[in-house]
mmCIF file of C-alpha atoms in Angstrom:
data_model
loop_
_atom_site.group_PDB
_atom_site.id
_atom_site.type_symbol
_atom_site.label_atom_id
_atom_site.label_comp_id
_atom_site.label_asym_id
_atom_site.label_seq_id
_atom_site.Cartn_x
_atom_site.Cartn_y
_atom_site.Cartn_z
ATOM 1 C CA UNK A 1 68.425 51.268 26.918
ATOM 2 C CA UNK A 2 69.945 54.536 28.075
ATOM 3 C CA UNK A 3 68.484 57.441 29.936
ATOM 4 C CA UNK A 4 68.472 61.002 28.570
ATOM 5 C CA UNK A 5 71.821 61.745 30.171
ATOM 6 C CA UNK A 6 73.415 59.006 28.108
ATOM 7 C CA UNK A 7 74.022 56.561 30.962
ATOM 8 C CA UNK A 8 72.530 53.152 31.621
ATOM 9 C CA UNK A 9 69.026 53.557 33.014
ATOM 10 C CA UNK A 10 69.675 51.011 35.771
ATOM 11 C CA UNK A 11 73.092 52.262 36.883
ATOM 12 C CA UNK A 12 71.833 53.378 40.280
ATOM 13 C CA UNK A 13 69.261 50.643 40.716
ATOM 14 C CA UNK A 14 69.586 48.603 43.928
ATOM 15 C CA UNK A 15 71.197 45.178 43.544
ATOM 16 C CA UNK A 16 68.656 42.364 43.553
ATOM 17 C CA UNK A 17 69.529 40.263 46.576
ATOM 18 C CA UNK A 18 67.443 37.402 45.138
ATOM 19 C CA UNK A 19 69.709 37.161 42.075
ATOM 20 C CA UNK A 20 73.309 36.064 41.773
ATOM 21 C CA UNK A 21 76.110 37.262 39.584
ATOM 22 C CA UNK A 22 77.055 34.657 36.974
ATOM 23 C CA UNK A 23 80.696 33.918 36.161
ATOM 24 C CA UNK A 24 81.429 32.046 32.914
ATOM 25 C CA UNK A 25 84.623 30.103 33.499
ATOM 26 C CA UNK A 26 86.905 27.685 31.648
ATOM 27 C CA UNK A 27 89.343 25.657 33.743
ATOM 28 C CA UNK A 28 92.271 25.879 31.337
ATOM 29 C CA UNK A 29 91.953 29.625 30.665
ATOM 30 C CA UNK A 30 94.539 31.635 32.558
ATOM 31 C CA UNK A 31 92.391 34.749 32.328
ATOM 32 C CA UNK A 32 89.376 32.914 33.731
ATOM 33 C CA UNK A 33 91.587 31.407 36.416
ATOM 34 C CA UNK A 34 92.567 34.909 37.468
ATOM 35 C CA UNK A 35 88.942 35.713 38.257
ATOM 36 C CA UNK A 36 88.395 32.309 39.850
ATOM 37 C CA UNK A 37 91.437 32.870 42.048
ATOM 38 C CA UNK A 38 90.153 36.260 43.246
ATOM 39 C CA UNK A 39 86.810 34.668 44.174
ATOM 40 C CA UNK A 40 88.509 31.798 46.034
ATOM 41 C CA UNK A 41 90.876 34.093 47.925
ATOM 42 C CA UNK A 42 88.068 36.442 48.940
ATOM 43 C CA UNK A 43 85.773 33.609 50.024
ATOM 44 C CA UNK A 44 82.202 33.769 51.249
ATOM 45 C CA UNK A 45 80.650 34.596 47.886
ATOM 46 C CA UNK A 46 78.711 31.416 47.133
ATOM 47 C CA UNK A 47 75.446 33.209 47.864
ATOM 48 C CA UNK A 48 76.394 36.022 45.489
ATOM 49 C CA UNK A 49 78.185 34.422 42.524
ATOM 50 C CA UNK A 50 77.203 31.396 40.467
ATOM 51 C CA UNK A 51 80.081 29.888 38.466
ATOM 52 C CA UNK A 52 79.350 28.111 35.181
ATOM 53 C CA UNK A 53 82.215 26.036 33.792
ATOM 54 C CA UNK A 54 82.314 25.905 29.993
ATOM 55 C CA UNK A 55 84.191 23.531 27.698
ATOM 56 C CA UNK A 56 86.420 24.063 24.684
ATOM 57 C CA UNK A 57 83.418 23.276 22.476
ATOM 58 C CA UNK A 58 81.430 26.047 24.147
ATOM 59 C CA UNK A 59 84.136 28.542 23.144
ATOM 60 C CA UNK A 60 84.113 27.484 19.498
ATOM 61 C CA UNK A 61 80.344 27.238 19.252
ATOM 62 C CA UNK A 62 79.507 30.416 21.123
ATOM 63 C CA UNK A 63 76.065 29.442 22.411
ATOM 64 C CA UNK A 64 75.113 31.273 25.582
ATOM 65 C CA UNK A 65 78.595 32.792 25.822
ATOM 66 C CA UNK A 66 78.174 34.921 22.710
ATOM 67 C CA UNK A 67 75.178 36.595 24.342
ATOM 68 C CA UNK A 68 77.484 37.792 27.104
ATOM 69 C CA UNK A 69 80.673 38.360 25.139
ATOM 70 C CA UNK A 70 80.319 38.764 21.360
ATOM 71 C CA UNK A 71 84.029 37.908 21.055
ATOM 72 C CA UNK A 72 83.218 34.395 22.358
ATOM 73 C CA UNK A 73 85.987 34.532 24.930
ATOM 74 C CA UNK A 74 86.202 33.903 28.642
ATOM 75 C CA UNK A 75 85.979 35.089 31.263
ATOM 76 C CA UNK A 76 82.521 36.542 30.919
ATOM 77 C CA UNK A 77 80.303 37.803 33.701
ATOM 78 C CA UNK A 78 76.780 39.019 34.360
ATOM 79 C CA UNK A 79 76.262 41.177 37.420
ATOM 80 C CA UNK A 80 73.321 40.725 39.743
ATOM 81 C CA UNK A 81 71.961 43.881 38.150
ATOM 82 C CA UNK A 82 72.099 42.339 34.665
ATOM 83 C CA UNK A 83 75.181 44.136 33.307
ATOM 84 C CA UNK A 84 77.180 41.954 30.911
ATOM 85 C CA UNK A 85 80.946 42.203 31.339
ATOM 86 C CA UNK A 86 84.021 40.633 29.797
ATOM 87 C CA UNK A 87 87.811 41.082 30.096
ATOM 88 C CA UNK A 88 89.323 39.766 33.312
ATOM 89 C CA UNK A 89 90.642 43.151 34.463
ATOM 90 C CA UNK A 90 87.164 44.671 34.163
ATOM 91 C CA UNK A 91 85.485 41.758 35.939
ATOM 92 C CA UNK A 92 87.937 41.833 38.832
ATOM 93 C CA UNK A 93 87.574 45.611 39.085
ATOM 94 C CA UNK A 94 83.821 45.102 39.426
ATOM 95 C CA UNK A 95 84.327 42.391 42.046
ATOM 96 C CA UNK A 96 86.584 44.695 44.045
ATOM 97 C CA UNK A 97 84.032 47.511 43.913
ATOM 98 C CA UNK A 98 81.059 45.256 44.605
ATOM 99 C CA UNK A 99 82.433 42.797 47.166
ATOM 100 C CA UNK A 100 86.010 43.757 47.974
ATOM 101 C CA UNK A 101 87.251 44.742 51.400
ATOM 102 C CA UNK A 102 90.630 46.129 50.383
ATOM 103 C CA UNK A 103 92.682 43.075 51.366
ATOM 104 C CA UNK A 104 94.399 42.958 47.948
ATOM 105 C CA UNK A 105 95.115 46.707 47.884
ATOM 106 C CA UNK A 106 98.293 48.194 49.349
ATOM 107 C CA UNK A 107 98.300 51.384 51.400
ATOM 108 C CA UNK A 108 101.212 53.160 49.743
ATOM 109 C CA UNK A 109 100.321 55.012 46.534
ATOM 110 C CA UNK A 110 103.583 54.056 44.802
ATOM 111 C CA UNK A 111 103.080 50.397 45.723
ATOM 112 C CA UNK A 112 99.597 50.520 44.226
ATOM 113 C CA UNK A 113 101.022 52.064 41.055
ATOM 114 C CA UNK A 114 103.629 49.311 40.845
ATOM 115 C CA UNK A 115 100.937 46.656 41.201
ATOM 116 C CA UNK A 116 99.070 48.234 38.300
ATOM 117 C CA UNK A 117 102.267 48.263 36.242
ATOM 118 C CA UNK A 118 102.735 44.528 36.842
ATOM 119 C CA UNK A 119 99.128 43.920 35.783
ATOM 120 C CA UNK A 120 99.419 46.158 32.734
ATOM 121 C CA UNK A 121 102.586 44.477 31.480
ATOM 122 C CA UNK A 122 100.876 41.104 31.755
ATOM 123 C CA UNK A 123 97.710 42.204 30.004
ATOM 124 C CA UNK A 124 99.335 44.103 27.125
ATOM 125 C CA UNK A 125 102.497 42.136 26.388
ATOM 126 C CA UNK A 126 101.611 38.564 27.372
ATOM 127 C CA UNK A 127 97.912 37.726 27.485
ATOM 128 C CA UNK A 128 96.194 39.874 24.855
ATOM 129 C CA UNK A 129 96.485 39.909 21.047
ATOM 130 C CA UNK A 130 94.862 43.370 21.028
ATOM 131 C CA UNK A 131 93.148 42.353 17.795
ATOM 132 C CA UNK A 132 90.199 40.027 17.161
ATOM 133 C CA UNK A 133 90.920 39.330 13.491
ATOM 134 C CA UNK A 134 92.044 35.886 12.236
ATOM 135 C CA UNK A 135 95.641 34.810 12.873
ATOM 136 C CA UNK A 136 96.396 37.525 15.394
ATOM 137 C CA UNK A 137 97.429 35.960 18.666
ATOM 138 C CA UNK A 138 98.653 36.909 22.098
ATOM 139 C CA UNK A 139 102.278 36.359 23.074
ATOM 140 C CA UNK A 140 101.367 33.435 25.313
ATOM 141 C CA UNK A 141 99.885 31.656 22.286
ATOM 142 C CA UNK A 142 103.385 30.784 21.096
ATOM 143 C CA UNK A 143 103.400 28.058 23.745
ATOM 144 C CA UNK A 144 100.343 26.147 22.525
ATOM 145 C CA UNK A 145 98.815 27.394 19.254
ATOM 146 C CA UNK A 146 99.531 24.922 16.467
ATOM 147 C CA UNK A 147 100.997 25.961 13.085
ATOM 148 C CA UNK A 148 98.125 24.243 11.277
ATOM 149 C CA UNK A 149 94.473 23.503 12.121
ATOM 150 C CA UNK A 150 93.874 20.857 14.792
ATOM 151 C CA UNK A 151 90.934 19.994 17.051
ATOM 152 C CA UNK A 152 92.341 22.518 19.557
ATOM 153 C CA UNK A 153 93.533 25.202 17.134
ATOM 154 C CA UNK A 154 91.030 26.309 14.507
ATOM 155 C CA UNK A 155 92.370 27.864 11.300
ATOM 156 C CA UNK A 156 91.775 31.417 12.511
ATOM 157 C CA UNK A 157 94.079 30.859 15.529
ATOM 158 C CA UNK A 158 96.984 29.038 13.892
ATOM 159 C CA UNK A 159 100.536 30.359 14.178
ATOM 160 C CA UNK A 160 102.305 29.094 11.042
ATOM 161 C CA UNK A 161 105.241 31.526 10.940
ATOM 162 C CA UNK A 162 108.189 30.251 13.039
ATOM 163 C CA UNK A 163 109.716 33.727 13.104
ATOM 164 C CA UNK A 164 106.581 35.100 14.745
ATOM 165 C CA UNK A 165 106.602 32.262 17.255
ATOM 166 C CA UNK A 166 110.274 32.809 18.072
ATOM 167 C CA UNK A 167 109.670 36.525 18.558
ATOM 168 C CA UNK A 168 106.888 35.805 21.013
ATOM 169 C CA UNK A 169 109.062 33.371 22.971
ATOM 170 C CA UNK A 170 111.691 36.111 23.170
ATOM 171 C CA UNK A 171 109.014 38.476 24.469
ATOM 172 C CA UNK A 172 108.135 36.032 27.243
ATOM 173 C CA UNK A 173 111.801 35.727 28.197
ATOM 174 C CA UNK A 174 112.266 39.498 28.318
ATOM 175 C CA UNK A 175 109.155 40.003 30.450
ATOM 176 C CA UNK A 176 110.368 37.255 32.785
ATOM 177 C CA UNK A 177 113.697 39.076 33.098
ATOM 178 C CA UNK A 178 111.844 42.290 33.975
ATOM 179 C CA UNK A 179 109.786 40.465 36.582
ATOM 180 C CA UNK A 180 112.904 38.897 38.054
ATOM 181 C CA UNK A 181 114.450 42.343 38.485
ATOM 182 C CA UNK A 182 111.349 43.857 40.040
ATOM 183 C CA UNK A 183 109.790 41.160 42.239
ATOM 184 C CA UNK A 184 110.454 42.372 45.765
ATOM 185 C CA UNK A 185 109.734 39.611 48.279
ATOM 186 C CA UNK A 186 107.723 36.398 48.380
ATOM 187 C CA UNK A 187 105.013 38.491 46.775
ATOM 188 C CA UNK A 188 105.453 40.572 43.666
ATOM 189 C CA UNK A 189 104.790 43.860 45.430
ATOM 190 C CA UNK A 190 104.623 44.496 49.150
ATOM 191 C CA UNK A 191 104.197 41.992 51.945
ATOM 192 C CA UNK A 192 100.960 40.296 50.906
ATOM 193 C CA UNK A 193 98.920 39.033 47.967
ATOM 194 C CA UNK A 194 97.905 41.726 45.494
ATOM 195 C CA UNK A 195 96.426 41.850 42.022
ATOM 196 C CA UNK A 196 99.939 41.447 40.626
ATOM 197 C CA UNK A 197 100.156 37.921 42.085
ATOM 198 C CA UNK A 198 96.570 37.063 41.169
ATOM 199 C CA UNK A 199 97.160 38.195 37.578
ATOM 200 C CA UNK A 200 100.513 36.563 36.866
ATOM 201 C CA UNK A 201 100.231 33.234 38.692
ATOM 202 C CA UNK A 202 97.744 31.453 36.362
ATOM 203 C CA UNK A 203 99.732 32.514 33.295
ATOM 204 C CA UNK A 204 102.956 31.349 34.917
ATOM 205 C CA UNK A 205 101.422 27.890 35.314
ATOM 206 C CA UNK A 206 101.191 27.761 31.508
ATOM 207 C CA UNK A 207 104.866 28.718 31.370
ATOM 208 C CA UNK A 208 105.778 26.166 34.031
ATOM 209 C CA UNK A 209 104.193 23.365 31.984
ATOM 210 C CA UNK A 210 104.766 24.416 28.389
ATOM 211 C CA UNK A 211 108.086 26.258 28.151
ATOM 212 C CA UNK A 212 110.127 23.187 29.177
ATOM 213 C CA UNK A 213 107.875 20.788 27.246
ATOM 214 C CA UNK A 214 107.670 22.718 23.957
ATOM 215 C CA UNK A 215 110.942 24.657 23.896
ATOM 216 C CA UNK A 216 113.225 22.718 26.220
ATOM 217 C CA UNK A 217 113.627 25.457 28.828
ATOM 218 C CA UNK A 218 115.168 24.637 32.167
ATOM 219 C CA UNK A 219 112.157 23.980 34.449
ATOM 220 C CA UNK A 220 111.088 27.543 35.092
ATOM 221 C CA UNK A 221 109.983 28.378 38.645
ATOM 222 C CA UNK A 222 111.859 25.308 39.872
ATOM 223 C CA UNK A 223 115.448 26.539 39.545
ATOM 224 C CA UNK A 224 117.533 29.253 41.161
ATOM 225 C CA UNK A 225 120.200 29.974 38.547
ATOM 226 C CA UNK A 226 118.176 32.053 36.090
ATOM 227 C CA UNK A 227 115.101 33.303 37.943
ATOM 228 C CA UNK A 228 115.668 32.804 41.692
ATOM 229 C CA UNK A 229 113.289 35.565 42.787
ATOM 230 C CA UNK A 230 110.505 34.243 40.584
ATOM 231 C CA UNK A 231 111.111 30.736 41.911
ATOM 232 C CA UNK A 232 110.766 32.020 45.478
ATOM 233 C CA UNK A 233 107.593 33.907 44.519
ATOM 234 C CA UNK A 234 106.067 30.920 42.710
ATOM 235 C CA UNK A 235 106.763 28.615 45.648
ATOM 236 C CA UNK A 236 105.194 31.073 48.097
ATOM 237 C CA UNK A 237 102.053 31.373 45.993
ATOM 238 C CA UNK A 238 101.777 27.619 45.451
ATOM 239 C CA UNK A 239 101.909 27.064 49.200
ATOM 240 C CA UNK A 240 98.580 28.909 49.404
ATOM 241 C CA UNK A 241 95.702 26.434 49.036
ATOM 242 C CA UNK A 242 93.737 28.654 46.655
ATOM 243 C CA UNK A 243 96.663 29.256 44.321
ATOM 244 C CA UNK A 244 97.406 25.515 44.468
ATOM 245 C CA UNK A 245 93.792 24.753 43.565
ATOM 246 C CA UNK A 246 93.983 26.918 40.456
ATOM 247 C CA UNK A 247 97.280 25.258 39.517
ATOM 248 C CA UNK A 248 95.637 21.850 39.858
ATOM 249 C CA UNK A 249 92.756 22.948 37.613
ATOM 250 C CA UNK A 250 95.118 24.034 34.837
ATOM 251 C CA UNK A 251 97.428 21.025 35.244
ATOM 252 C CA UNK A 252 94.427 18.755 34.907
ATOM 253 C CA UNK A 253 93.883 20.007 31.356
ATOM 254 C CA UNK A 254 97.353 20.906 30.069
ATOM 255 C CA UNK A 255 99.666 18.358 31.643
#
């Protein structure tokens, strides 16, 4: 219900300290892992956020998830004020506004813009199909979507055209080349963890596992001939216990 001004009638309502936010998570989703990683890195939010881990069957069936996100995708989120959110960028933006203390934000305006560029390139060119209709898929899907229906790839998500798959692999390679040119230090931008690292790391775990396994790539993020800067970045992130925990979650399903 909206008020007469056209806004939500509870927009300015106080947060209910007796209620928790609810985060709908799936361990093998890189976009869910991005939110999970932010929560782990921030810490101290157990009294404010309840995490519910869903299964692959929950995604296909919808169930409670469809009430939160009609697209039946994760991550999904309900704020402690009852607002239903989806899309990882939106959820993390809410978390920053609601609980953040600025630790993942850089002081310099150009650095902040560069972080947003890193995030935008990931979200547009790698992780989103930008279309919900059958047989449209994100670039990253070339690594794991089957060409025919299987228990893990329903008909609507298949990728039967090898030319399309090859084009998406090329897209991944070109984005990796851009990252390699632009990663600055042990972190993607600046001298500490930012949203660029939080966004890219879970997706890069998919690449670490699947690009060598499916396409025979040299073990990406474990070599210094092709992507030495990205290897240094990946190692630095993995040395952080919270990044390593997310990597373990994804490895436990994909590897």
